[in-house]
XYZ file of C-alpha atoms in Angstrom:
782
model
C -0.038 -0.127 0.162
C 1.190 3.341 -1.626
C 0.588 6.669 0.961
C 0.419 9.608 -1.233
C -0.701 13.655 -0.143
C -3.538 14.555 -3.083
C -4.127 18.448 -2.420
C -7.827 18.088 -2.748
C -10.469 21.040 -3.491
C -14.082 19.803 -3.571
C -16.264 17.430 -0.594
C -15.065 14.182 -0.219
C -17.169 12.421 2.153
C -15.122 11.007 5.418
C -17.541 8.960 6.947
C -16.407 5.707 5.733
C -15.582 3.349 9.253
C -17.773 5.725 11.276
C -20.848 4.599 13.145
C -24.070 6.232 11.287
C -27.301 6.659 12.401
C -29.993 4.704 12.355
C -31.647 5.873 9.269
C -28.803 6.152 6.852
C -28.581 10.298 5.464
C -27.886 11.875 2.631
C -24.741 13.127 1.797
C -24.504 16.493 3.542
C -24.932 20.045 1.276
C -21.505 21.454 1.420
C -20.847 24.852 0.629
C -16.842 25.628 -0.666
C -14.595 28.192 0.648
C -14.584 31.482 -1.285
C -11.597 32.169 -3.447
C -10.035 35.728 -3.412
C -12.496 38.044 -5.291
C -10.032 38.710 -8.143
C -12.449 40.078 -11.105
C -9.600 39.769 -13.705
C -8.623 42.063 -16.665
C -11.925 44.139 -17.610
C -11.311 46.803 -20.562
C -12.323 49.809 -18.879
C -15.658 51.467 -20.202
C -13.994 54.724 -22.118
C -17.191 55.751 -24.062
C -18.480 57.947 -21.230
C -16.672 61.178 -20.901
C -17.047 61.113 -25.295
C -20.793 60.840 -24.478
C -20.292 63.573 -21.340
C -20.684 67.449 -21.859
C -19.040 70.180 -19.853
C -21.790 69.823 -17.517
C -22.750 65.783 -17.213
C -21.291 65.137 -13.320
C -19.179 62.535 -12.102
C -21.184 60.641 -10.001
C -19.259 58.682 -6.904
C -20.890 57.090 -3.852
C -17.906 56.943 -1.874
C -19.332 54.003 0.452
C -16.201 51.731 3.210
C -17.570 49.041 1.268
C -17.305 49.455 -2.328
C -16.933 52.975 -4.485
C -19.206 52.586 -7.355
C -19.056 55.330 -9.888
C -20.087 56.843 -12.809
C -21.781 59.656 -15.111
C -25.090 61.497 -14.684
C -26.617 60.034 -17.872
C -25.687 56.580 -16.693
C -28.590 54.295 -15.795
C -25.819 51.384 -13.245
C -22.348 52.254 -12.055
C -19.722 51.668 -14.133
C -17.287 51.079 -12.049
C -17.863 49.508 -9.023
C -14.630 48.379 -6.632
C -13.781 48.258 -2.955
C -10.807 51.036 -1.921
C -8.216 48.896 -1.571
C -5.153 49.530 -3.031
C -1.992 47.581 -2.869
C 1.639 49.233 -3.422
C 4.773 47.169 -3.564
C 8.183 46.861 -5.838
C 8.974 44.047 -7.969
C 12.348 42.354 -7.447
C 12.316 41.082 -11.116
C 11.567 44.126 -13.332
C 12.719 46.693 -10.340
C 9.692 48.963 -10.579
C 6.946 50.025 -8.169
C 3.669 47.909 -9.114
C 0.276 49.576 -7.932
C -3.289 47.278 -7.996
C -6.595 49.315 -7.238
C -9.844 47.786 -6.167
C -10.246 44.369 -6.662
C -7.041 43.985 -8.562
C -5.582 44.199 -5.650
C -6.487 40.634 -4.410
C -4.313 39.248 -8.109
C -2.531 36.640 -5.765
C -0.860 36.346 -2.726
C 1.847 39.347 -3.034
C -0.626 41.683 -4.033
C -2.502 40.516 -1.233
C -0.290 40.886 1.677
C 0.054 44.876 0.568
C -3.934 45.922 0.667
C -4.226 49.157 2.352
C -7.919 50.003 2.762
C -8.620 53.871 2.358
C -10.876 54.919 5.560
C -10.919 53.806 9.000
C -11.565 50.339 9.273
C -15.219 49.827 10.740
C -15.599 53.848 10.206
C -17.284 55.723 6.881
C -14.448 58.001 7.679
C -10.817 58.529 4.831
C -8.416 57.826 7.095
C -5.149 57.276 4.358
C -5.609 60.107 1.958
C -2.677 58.867 -0.012
C -4.358 55.686 -0.761
C -7.667 58.217 -1.519
C -5.818 59.720 -4.364
C -5.261 56.128 -5.545
C -8.295 55.455 -6.220
C -9.883 58.563 -7.735
C -7.170 57.850 -9.881
C -7.767 54.607 -11.125
C -11.701 56.020 -10.805
C -10.860 59.146 -13.386
C -8.743 56.567 -15.694
C -11.365 53.786 -15.924
C -13.744 56.475 -16.571
C -12.040 57.575 -19.740
C -10.601 61.409 -18.342
C -7.479 61.738 -19.967
C -4.374 60.600 -17.603
C -2.387 63.434 -19.496
C -4.804 65.941 -19.081
C -3.805 68.413 -16.004
C -7.204 67.818 -13.700
C -10.825 67.277 -14.624
C -12.795 69.422 -16.660
C -16.714 67.761 -15.060
C -18.448 68.348 -12.091
C -17.837 65.864 -9.285
C -20.792 65.081 -7.118
C -19.907 62.648 -3.670
C -21.574 60.743 -1.310
C -20.091 61.233 2.047
C -20.974 59.888 6.117
C -23.344 61.607 7.679
C -21.792 63.568 10.470
C -18.731 63.595 8.398
C -15.936 65.326 10.362
C -14.839 68.648 9.308
C -11.537 67.801 8.653
C -11.871 64.612 6.538
C -14.625 66.963 4.147
C -11.306 69.968 3.962
C -9.710 67.233 3.169
C -11.636 65.929 0.513
C -12.300 69.359 -0.694
C -8.345 69.828 -1.135
C -8.078 66.782 -2.809
C -9.890 67.281 -5.774
C -9.782 71.498 -6.526
C -5.822 71.156 -6.093
C -5.187 67.806 -7.592
C -7.397 67.477 -10.039
C -8.573 71.045 -10.657
C -12.318 70.066 -10.584
C -14.787 72.992 -11.422
C -16.951 72.201 -9.381
C -17.865 69.252 -6.380
C -21.095 68.678 -4.212
C -21.902 66.405 -1.061
C -24.881 64.687 -0.341
C -25.630 61.406 2.128
C -26.097 57.943 0.780
C -28.963 57.404 2.869
C -31.275 60.265 1.844
C -30.423 59.870 -1.851
C -31.303 56.504 -1.843
C -35.102 58.058 -0.039
C -35.220 60.457 -2.909
C -34.505 57.874 -6.057
C -37.614 55.813 -4.157
C -39.751 58.988 -4.655
C -40.123 59.078 -0.576
C -40.887 62.946 0.589
C -41.532 62.176 4.727
C -40.954 58.815 6.680
C -38.192 57.312 8.570
C -35.103 56.613 6.361
C -33.401 52.976 8.565
C -30.153 53.400 6.747
C -28.095 50.304 8.101
C -24.667 49.549 5.904
C -21.088 48.814 5.590
C -19.239 51.027 8.604
C -23.052 52.357 10.599
C -26.807 51.881 11.423
C -28.393 55.632 11.095
C -32.454 56.069 11.409
C -33.014 60.183 10.382
C -36.702 61.350 10.386
C -37.684 63.521 7.116
C -40.802 66.086 7.024
C -41.431 66.803 3.878
C -38.305 66.430 2.381
C -36.184 68.158 4.778
C -34.372 65.691 7.391
C -34.577 66.743 10.792
C -31.183 66.678 11.903
C -31.214 67.318 16.155
C -33.329 63.655 15.775
C -31.094 61.739 13.990
C -30.074 58.735 15.918
C -26.708 56.385 15.085
C -26.152 52.717 16.020
C -22.734 51.826 15.732
C -22.730 47.973 14.303
C -22.749 47.145 10.535
C -21.795 45.165 7.497
C -18.050 45.526 8.506
C -18.769 45.010 12.483
C -21.042 42.193 11.873
C -18.191 40.311 9.683
C -15.844 40.914 12.612
C -18.313 39.648 14.570
C -18.495 35.983 12.605
C -14.792 35.928 12.444
C -14.373 35.956 16.205
C -17.089 33.644 16.377
C -15.979 31.281 14.132
C -11.262 31.544 15.535
C -12.915 31.320 19.037
C -15.286 27.652 18.221
C -12.106 26.757 16.009
C -8.710 27.620 17.967
C -6.702 24.944 15.768
C -8.389 25.405 12.631
C -5.487 24.738 9.744
C -7.497 26.339 7.220
C -6.622 30.238 7.040
C -9.626 32.938 7.294
C -9.874 35.890 5.431
C -12.597 38.402 5.796
C -13.588 38.574 2.433
C -14.883 34.981 3.339
C -15.969 36.001 6.639
C -18.270 38.816 4.673
C -19.737 36.491 2.231
C -20.053 33.866 4.623
C -22.458 36.615 6.536
C -24.159 37.711 3.051
C -25.171 34.280 1.630
C -25.700 32.271 4.565
C -27.203 34.570 7.552
C -30.931 35.516 8.114
C -32.800 36.835 10.962
C -34.608 35.605 12.891
C -38.361 36.404 13.773
C -38.162 34.482 17.368
C -34.588 34.700 18.480
C -34.760 33.814 22.278
C -36.737 30.240 21.029
C -35.244 29.944 17.616
C -31.836 29.997 19.599
C -33.067 27.727 22.142
C -34.288 24.446 19.382
C -31.713 25.610 17.317
C -29.208 22.926 17.347
C -31.898 20.123 17.803
C -30.946 17.142 16.242
C -34.419 17.440 14.140
C -34.066 19.428 10.927
C -30.053 20.576 12.343
C -29.409 19.210 8.704
C -31.094 21.603 6.867
C -30.539 24.342 9.790
C -26.371 23.639 10.156
C -24.396 24.713 7.033
C -20.917 23.187 6.116
C -17.931 25.059 4.486
C -15.742 22.885 2.677
C -11.639 24.349 3.229
C -9.162 23.058 0.547
C -6.931 20.237 2.198
C -4.569 17.836 1.910
C -5.666 14.132 2.104
C -3.589 11.267 2.458
C -4.991 8.794 -0.075
C -4.221 4.860 0.331
C -3.138 3.535 -3.256
C -4.560 0.097 -3.281
C -2.168 -2.724 -5.002
C -3.984 -5.262 -7.445
C -4.154 -9.077 -6.723
C -1.326 -10.077 -8.828
C 0.468 -7.800 -6.559
C -1.192 -8.939 -3.014
C -0.312 -12.386 -4.510
C 3.350 -12.280 -4.810
C 3.799 -10.091 -1.752
C 1.937 -12.823 0.226
C 5.032 -15.475 -1.323
C 7.946 -13.279 -0.581
C 5.929 -13.255 3.619
C 5.699 -16.890 3.592
C 9.064 -17.199 2.200
C 10.346 -15.249 4.164
C 8.832 -16.884 7.053
C 9.440 -20.079 6.149
C 13.446 -19.286 5.957
C 13.316 -17.363 9.581
C 11.655 -20.615 10.683
C 14.698 -22.580 9.833
C 17.279 -20.022 11.089
C 15.338 -20.909 14.379
C 15.280 -23.908 14.215
C 19.247 -24.138 13.464
C 19.836 -22.150 15.811
C 17.571 -23.893 18.382
C 19.681 -27.367 17.764
C 22.442 -25.724 18.450
C 21.156 -23.750 21.643
C 20.282 -28.023 22.550
C 24.023 -29.246 21.581
C 25.308 -26.883 23.820
C 23.243 -27.528 26.601
C 23.539 -31.508 26.456
C 27.718 -30.712 26.589
C 27.344 -28.437 29.482
C 25.010 -31.262 30.962
C 27.944 -33.811 30.520
C 30.360 -31.563 31.557
C 28.623 -31.213 34.620
C 28.079 -34.647 35.433
C 31.547 -35.350 35.265
C 32.784 -32.384 37.856
C 29.698 -34.430 40.524
C 31.529 -37.502 39.621
C 34.441 -35.435 40.001
C 33.447 -33.817 43.509
C 32.378 -37.517 44.593
C 35.594 -39.098 44.729
C 37.511 -36.696 46.244
C 38.032 -34.788 49.682
C 36.463 -31.243 50.619
C 38.992 -29.227 49.715
C 39.721 -30.905 46.312
C 36.073 -30.411 45.669
C 36.041 -26.552 47.386
C 38.592 -25.700 44.613
C 36.352 -27.416 41.491
C 32.612 -25.797 43.314
C 34.430 -22.458 43.427
C 36.267 -21.796 39.617
C 32.643 -22.116 38.576
C 31.032 -19.907 40.972
C 29.256 -22.574 42.106
C 28.836 -22.765 46.911
C 28.084 -26.110 47.364
C 26.567 -29.512 45.881
C 23.320 -28.302 45.796
C 23.736 -25.932 44.039
C 25.520 -27.929 41.056
C 22.934 -30.339 41.499
C 19.752 -27.752 41.238
C 21.755 -26.712 37.919
C 21.974 -30.584 36.579
C 18.036 -30.769 36.868
C 17.481 -27.701 34.778
C 19.620 -28.219 32.074
C 18.134 -31.814 31.887
C 14.434 -29.915 32.320
C 15.267 -27.311 29.103
C 16.976 -30.530 27.546
C 14.206 -32.483 27.065
C 11.487 -29.584 26.605
C 13.780 -28.360 23.518
C 13.495 -31.714 22.618
C 10.096 -32.259 22.791
C 8.890 -29.291 21.006
C 11.580 -30.032 18.215
C 9.797 -33.748 17.511
C 6.528 -32.229 18.291
C 5.400 -34.307 21.329
C 3.249 -33.093 23.831
C 5.805 -31.993 27.001
C 5.815 -34.809 29.768
C 7.144 -32.836 32.702
C 8.500 -35.484 35.231
C 6.992 -35.279 38.560
C 8.276 -32.773 40.727
C 9.651 -34.417 43.922
C 8.697 -33.031 47.041
C 11.824 -30.460 48.352
C 13.769 -32.308 51.501
C 15.675 -29.438 54.334
C 17.489 -32.176 56.246
C 19.554 -29.175 58.126
C 16.479 -27.585 59.612
C 16.119 -30.706 62.156
C 20.015 -30.506 63.329
C 21.049 -28.207 65.749
C 23.108 -25.385 64.868
C 25.632 -26.091 67.812
C 26.334 -29.426 66.012
C 26.982 -27.826 62.208
C 30.177 -25.672 61.161
C 30.401 -22.447 59.377
C 29.707 -23.789 55.917
C 26.380 -26.017 57.563
C 25.594 -23.288 59.298
C 25.047 -21.235 56.143
C 23.498 -23.794 54.333
C 21.204 -24.454 56.991
C 19.661 -20.374 56.580
C 19.837 -21.007 53.036
C 17.594 -24.047 53.718
C 15.109 -22.181 56.152
C 14.622 -19.208 53.045
C 14.153 -21.610 50.370
C 11.372 -23.446 52.834
C 9.817 -20.052 53.390
C 9.631 -19.713 50.074
C 7.986 -23.013 49.301
C 5.783 -22.762 51.682
C 4.451 -19.178 50.148
C 3.578 -20.340 47.499
C 1.558 -23.370 48.010
C 0.123 -20.748 50.816
C -0.642 -19.102 47.122
C -1.863 -21.882 45.356
C -3.887 -22.551 48.412
C -5.796 -19.176 48.856
C -5.517 -19.095 44.127
C -7.717 -22.725 44.075
C -10.376 -20.977 46.973
C -11.262 -17.724 45.414
C -11.577 -19.760 42.028
C -13.837 -21.247 43.940
C -15.105 -18.865 45.364
C -16.331 -16.996 42.202
C -17.811 -20.701 41.413
C -20.069 -20.516 43.619
C -21.113 -16.836 43.485
C -21.835 -17.890 39.866
C -23.448 -20.522 40.402
C -25.209 -18.787 43.234
C -26.272 -16.002 40.545
C -26.754 -18.384 38.192
C -29.579 -20.320 40.551
C -31.257 -16.710 41.719
C -31.363 -15.549 37.893
C -32.991 -18.760 36.855
C -36.078 -18.727 39.962
C -36.635 -15.633 40.330
C -35.299 -12.749 37.374
C -36.550 -9.958 38.003
C -35.824 -9.745 41.781
C -32.158 -10.404 39.717
C -32.599 -7.879 37.588
C -33.092 -4.958 40.390
C -30.495 -6.079 42.067
C -28.395 -5.612 39.386
C -29.529 -2.398 38.739
C -29.198 -1.706 42.301
C -25.465 -2.581 41.809
C -25.305 -0.782 38.928
C -26.714 2.940 40.146
C -24.068 1.669 43.144
C -20.914 1.561 40.761
C -22.252 5.486 39.478
C -22.173 6.912 42.242
C -18.827 6.026 43.127
C -17.630 6.664 39.582
C -19.348 10.571 39.959
C -18.065 10.605 43.989
C -14.604 9.666 42.031
C -14.852 11.970 39.309
C -15.509 14.883 41.646
C -12.427 14.352 44.348
C -10.804 14.580 41.352
C -12.326 17.556 40.169
C -11.847 18.238 44.307
C -8.208 17.604 44.369
C -7.764 20.660 41.537
C -9.016 23.773 43.716
C -6.858 24.174 46.949
C -9.629 25.218 48.296
C -12.095 22.650 48.470
C -12.086 20.043 51.612
C -10.661 16.843 49.819
C -6.961 19.231 48.635
C -7.112 20.471 52.338
C -7.157 16.894 53.964
C -4.329 16.273 51.139
C -2.105 19.141 52.605
C -3.201 17.935 56.396
C -1.889 14.572 55.463
C 1.418 16.407 54.038
C 2.025 18.088 57.239
C 1.170 14.932 59.656
C 4.140 13.187 57.678
C 6.882 15.572 57.308
C 6.338 16.276 61.386
C 8.473 14.155 63.344
C 5.596 12.908 65.082
C 2.481 13.218 63.377
C -1.080 13.282 64.538
C 0.339 14.678 67.736
C 1.474 17.604 69.239
C 5.579 18.186 69.757
C 6.129 17.249 73.197
C 10.011 16.750 75.504
C 11.795 13.929 74.952
C 12.007 11.347 71.945
C 9.620 9.216 70.553
C 10.139 6.309 68.726
C 9.032 6.019 64.794
C 6.704 3.032 65.174
C 5.451 4.317 60.875
C 5.273 1.377 59.310
C 4.885 -1.564 61.784
C 1.452 -1.499 60.836
C 0.319 -1.899 57.268
C -2.201 0.633 57.319
C 0.105 3.267 57.348
C 1.204 2.514 54.155
C -2.251 2.951 52.658
C -1.711 7.054 53.722
C 0.891 7.748 50.491
C -2.216 6.144 48.211
C -4.403 9.202 50.440
C -1.285 11.610 49.502
C -1.011 11.024 45.835
C -4.366 11.150 44.199
C -6.917 10.852 47.119
C -8.869 8.304 48.562
C -10.390 5.502 46.103
C -9.273 7.234 43.255
C -6.304 5.050 42.773
C -5.290 3.652 38.485
C -6.392 0.261 39.986
C -9.484 0.895 40.761
C -10.650 3.530 38.314
C -10.105 -0.033 36.569
C -12.240 -1.952 38.491
C -14.796 0.744 38.652
C -14.589 0.914 34.885
C -15.301 -3.417 34.186
C -17.174 -3.920 36.890
C -19.768 -1.720 35.398
C -19.212 -2.689 32.103
C -19.616 -6.420 33.288
C -23.207 -5.650 34.665
C -24.312 -2.996 31.685
C -23.383 -6.303 29.914
C -25.657 -8.970 31.886
C -28.433 -6.297 31.542
C -28.261 -6.229 28.034
C -28.647 -10.066 27.977
C -31.519 -10.419 30.422
C -32.807 -7.467 30.743
C -35.242 -6.153 27.980
C -36.083 -2.620 29.291
C -32.292 -1.708 28.893
C -30.683 -1.246 25.614
C -27.218 0.361 24.606
C -28.721 3.706 24.498
C -28.883 3.573 28.441
C -25.039 2.270 29.156
C -23.033 5.296 30.152
C -20.913 4.388 27.174
C -23.654 5.733 25.094
C -24.616 8.457 27.532
C -21.367 10.155 27.582
C -21.098 9.472 23.839
C -19.905 13.067 22.788
C -20.791 12.906 19.176
C -24.943 13.509 20.508
C -24.184 15.726 22.974
C -24.793 19.392 22.365
C -20.785 20.551 21.738
C -20.902 17.801 18.573
C -23.820 19.239 17.320
C -22.586 23.089 17.979
C -19.003 22.173 16.722
C -19.861 18.462 13.882
C -23.330 19.311 12.949
C -25.748 15.628 12.966
C -23.110 13.746 11.609
C -19.962 11.973 12.880
C -16.809 13.209 13.217
C -13.346 11.526 12.293
C -10.910 12.956 13.588
C -8.114 11.137 11.051
C -9.628 12.502 8.086
C -8.100 16.145 7.023
C -11.316 16.887 4.804
C -13.668 16.920 7.626
C -10.638 18.834 10.066
C -10.207 21.519 7.249
C -14.371 21.741 7.549
C -16.340 24.901 9.683
C -20.035 24.073 10.676
C -21.827 27.905 10.919
C -25.333 27.082 12.907
C -26.253 29.444 15.626
C -24.123 32.188 14.253
C -26.299 32.432 11.844
C -28.706 33.864 12.892
C -26.748 35.786 16.170
C -24.750 37.359 14.048
C -27.257 39.599 12.623
C -29.824 39.702 15.579
C -26.442 42.199 17.015
C -28.731 45.327 15.180
C -31.517 44.376 17.469
C -29.690 43.385 20.561
C -26.350 44.926 20.574
C -25.845 43.694 23.612
C -24.878 40.459 21.936
C -21.493 41.633 20.883
C -20.810 43.778 23.808
C -22.517 46.880 22.150
C -23.490 49.222 24.980
C -26.575 50.857 22.927
C -30.016 50.606 22.505
C -31.298 48.524 20.146
C -32.936 49.095 16.164
C -36.210 49.252 17.692
C -35.752 50.975 20.911
C -33.780 53.511 18.172
C -36.947 53.776 16.706
C -39.501 54.060 18.688
C -37.733 56.889 21.072
C -37.600 59.373 18.189
C -41.036 58.142 17.167
C -42.991 58.486 20.525
C -40.393 61.338 22.197
C -39.046 63.228 19.703
C -41.827 62.948 17.527
C -44.242 65.408 19.018
C -46.691 66.272 16.755
C -49.451 63.538 15.919
C -49.724 64.768 12.284
C -45.475 64.337 11.737
C -45.048 61.093 13.588
C -48.103 59.574 11.566
C -46.146 60.861 8.371
C -43.115 58.962 9.150
C -44.876 55.772 9.608
C -46.963 55.912 6.473
C -43.123 55.206 4.902
C -40.454 53.589 6.890
C -37.774 53.094 4.203
C -34.721 50.430 4.220
C -31.561 51.384 2.532
C -28.372 49.865 3.039
C -26.675 46.444 2.531
C -27.099 45.132 6.113
C -30.738 45.898 5.823
C -30.890 42.973 2.929
C -30.870 39.920 5.668
C -33.482 37.761 5.287
C -36.585 38.255 6.954
C -35.031 42.211 7.948
C -37.786 44.123 7.653
C -40.825 41.828 8.661
C -38.747 41.593 12.466
C -38.840 44.855 12.152
C -42.502 46.146 11.497
C -43.092 43.578 13.619
C -41.243 44.503 16.739
C -41.723 48.046 16.157
C -46.093 47.772 16.115
C -45.759 46.053 19.674
C -43.923 49.976 21.275
C -46.262 51.633 19.368
C -49.883 52.737 19.655
C -52.950 49.626 19.089
C -53.702 50.248 15.764
C -51.326 52.621 14.313
C -51.019 52.610 10.981
C -47.179 51.570 9.959
C -45.860 51.250 6.307
C -42.096 49.337 6.457
C -40.469 49.051 2.891
C -37.483 48.436 0.991
C -35.090 50.331 -1.270
C -35.649 48.843 -4.590
C -32.218 47.976 -4.616
C -30.387 48.501 -1.183
C -26.661 49.130 -2.288
C -27.346 51.077 -6.055
C -30.354 53.270 -4.909
C -27.648 55.805 -3.504
C -25.641 56.596 -6.389
C -28.852 56.344 -9.122
C -30.395 59.245 -6.719
C -27.390 61.087 -6.349
C -26.783 60.974 -10.095
C -30.114 61.720 -11.002
C -30.183 64.859 -8.963
C -26.946 66.325 -10.503
C -28.622 65.478 -14.184
C -30.997 68.323 -12.177
C -30.208 72.264 -13.014
C -30.616 72.459 -9.427
C -27.310 69.862 -8.585
C -25.512 73.345 -9.991
C -26.691 75.714 -6.946
C -25.920 72.920 -5.072
C -22.367 72.639 -5.618
C -19.286 74.597 -4.633
C -17.402 75.916 -7.323
C -14.071 76.773 -8.540
C -14.367 80.209 -7.678
C -16.515 80.330 -4.148
C -12.927 77.874 -3.196
C -10.023 80.359 -4.443
C -12.067 83.203 -2.744
C -12.910 80.945 0.514
C -10.713 78.131 1.045
C -11.307 74.867 2.451
C -13.084 76.322 5.188
C -15.768 77.878 3.844
C -17.845 73.842 3.201
C -17.179 73.050 6.986
C -18.528 76.773 7.832
C -21.547 76.729 5.483
C -22.090 72.967 6.509
C -22.185 73.801 10.231
C -25.248 75.562 9.701
C -27.164 73.048 7.958
C -26.016 70.072 10.121
C -23.878 68.486 7.624
C -26.652 67.391 5.433
C -27.160 70.254 3.220
C -26.036 69.423 -0.234
C -27.456 72.802 -1.456
C -23.802 75.312 -1.593
C -25.430 78.563 -2.672
C -24.817 81.598 -0.489
C -27.829 84.136 -1.578
C -26.500 86.359 1.824
C -23.362 86.142 3.215
C -24.877 88.363 6.198
C -27.992 86.016 6.639
C -25.734 83.127 7.437
C -23.430 85.012 9.162
C -26.213 86.468 11.343
C -27.324 83.267 12.891
C -29.944 81.757 10.452
C -31.065 78.343 11.609
C -33.071 76.927 8.979
C -31.726 76.104 4.956
C -34.194 74.718 2.395
C -32.959 70.938 1.819
C -35.454 70.400 -0.806
C -32.436 69.611 -3.087
C -31.781 66.263 -2.118
C -34.917 64.633 -0.398
C -37.751 65.692 -2.814
C -37.001 68.412 -5.171
C -35.771 72.239 -5.217
C -38.761 74.424 -3.470
C -36.093 77.110 -2.997
């Protein structure tokens, strides 16, 4: 069998050899981990510049997730890409390489150098060098001549609500100073989307990539003092899911990327209509096959290549031949060993005859030359050799072994008094006394073993008679014994757990025992004068070491006895008790593959730890509803803010005082932004909001026609109208008032006005509090 490593990208069935459930299941539906979002080369649509005129605006939806750009006469944006730039120097070509947008995911080198223009988790531009590269790429792709100094088309740009003055000033300087833009207008994407969907009065709920905003709009004018923000968006949801997966699989061998997790949030998550109830039942085995989504990552599997029958036959023949040669060599070695033993036996017999015919001094010399103490040891060596030779001959011939009857050992010197023996005799007498003690100990052990065997046989006989005569009583007795074993096992496990806690009673008793052992007088107070140390005189004293080691009654031998005894009783109950099944055994009840944790980690199927394919799998189950639920319950992710429904109820019930205005807003609750595209978002929001409003309050919740593109379309529509010219900052305004002009003006209109027209500068500086916002939410009404 040959083992090869094969890189696998498709899902494989890795449950062979694992115990299947009673009902066979079809193969699991598997989603493959998405590849990096590299789009490949696409020719830039350069015909737009030729169709445009000096009054045609370049419309840019500058989102923190995707930047969308096009001309004001387009129906959909021509460009859509993330605001990423990857720069590095190619050592082979010795030149700097720049990749923008989807091209930054071309290979591992570019992916490692990706930098985003926005601060993570916000809609605020933080890296203006990257932003300049993104705008360069945008204008070139739209067909503007890069050789020209700047652009000759007006720009309409979206920005985050309540954008920082510094960020707006830097964007203003970049467009006017670097690109020589003739005019620039800013607006908020959520209100552009509301305008595109023909909205005039209502509540705009915009949940985007970086945050969630609720903007009340009344008669085409946003009430900016009542706008509220929830610091949670698509970016935070993806980041939260990434943390949950890493916590769920801390040793996951694959690589989880942000783009993959964002894909999982979009494709696998949904809004639960009853989060608490569904969360409590999500991991139930019934229906878990459909609720658990399995994502397979690429892995390297070790594939065993099977041999053909002919190859297997050749291998078996070679093994047989090798075994035959080994047997021949072993037989030859046994024969040689037998010959040596026979020669040694003959030599010892000759030595024994010489000792019998010589004096004691010569006999002592002969025995010392063979490292023997006396003639008894020589006789024992001769008997051992005869026994070994006889066994070896019987084994070679193949006949049964017929050992001679063991002679009863004789100890004659034990009957002779010590004063009648010389020094050698006394030494031999002590040796015989030890030999007799050993023989007697073996005899006692044999008798005890036979008695134990008879006792066990008698207990089995009585147990069998009890079972045959009264089966119900026997079963009740076995169940009681099983309950006793379970209680002892539970006590053992609890004691083990307590030993790890230094404040537990078991740990304190252990330390007390150690202190007593270390004391000169264990178990009593010190007194003057010495006491005899009689520790060990009683056999029970030695049990203290077992107590010190692991606690009372928890050594390895007892653990094996408890486990073996419990299995024996359960085997008997399985055989004779019809109400006791495999599911009732302790092993089945403690099987972790049927536990809630297994359902959470590995879904409804068995898990093979040896399979590389299963090790590279991610199971999404409770995360599918937990991640999007944060918008309604921010405390789930540790966010100290009110939920979306609570914020909307506060605006409608507390901040909007006029009943007519409140009814106007409730007639049009508008959902926009990519984070509202979860399945069931609008139903859940409408149901929860009705619960906090007066009974029978009329309310309408609607979604944007296209929650992702309507912001750009609304900006493009506004840019093509006559009011766009009046609502733009021209080059002359910038040169005259500088980059701070926009800051002063937008401070008067609560950061939302697209109309930059200044009819009366004195009127602005003397404290006018309201400006017409109709240009970007319902038409120009000035």
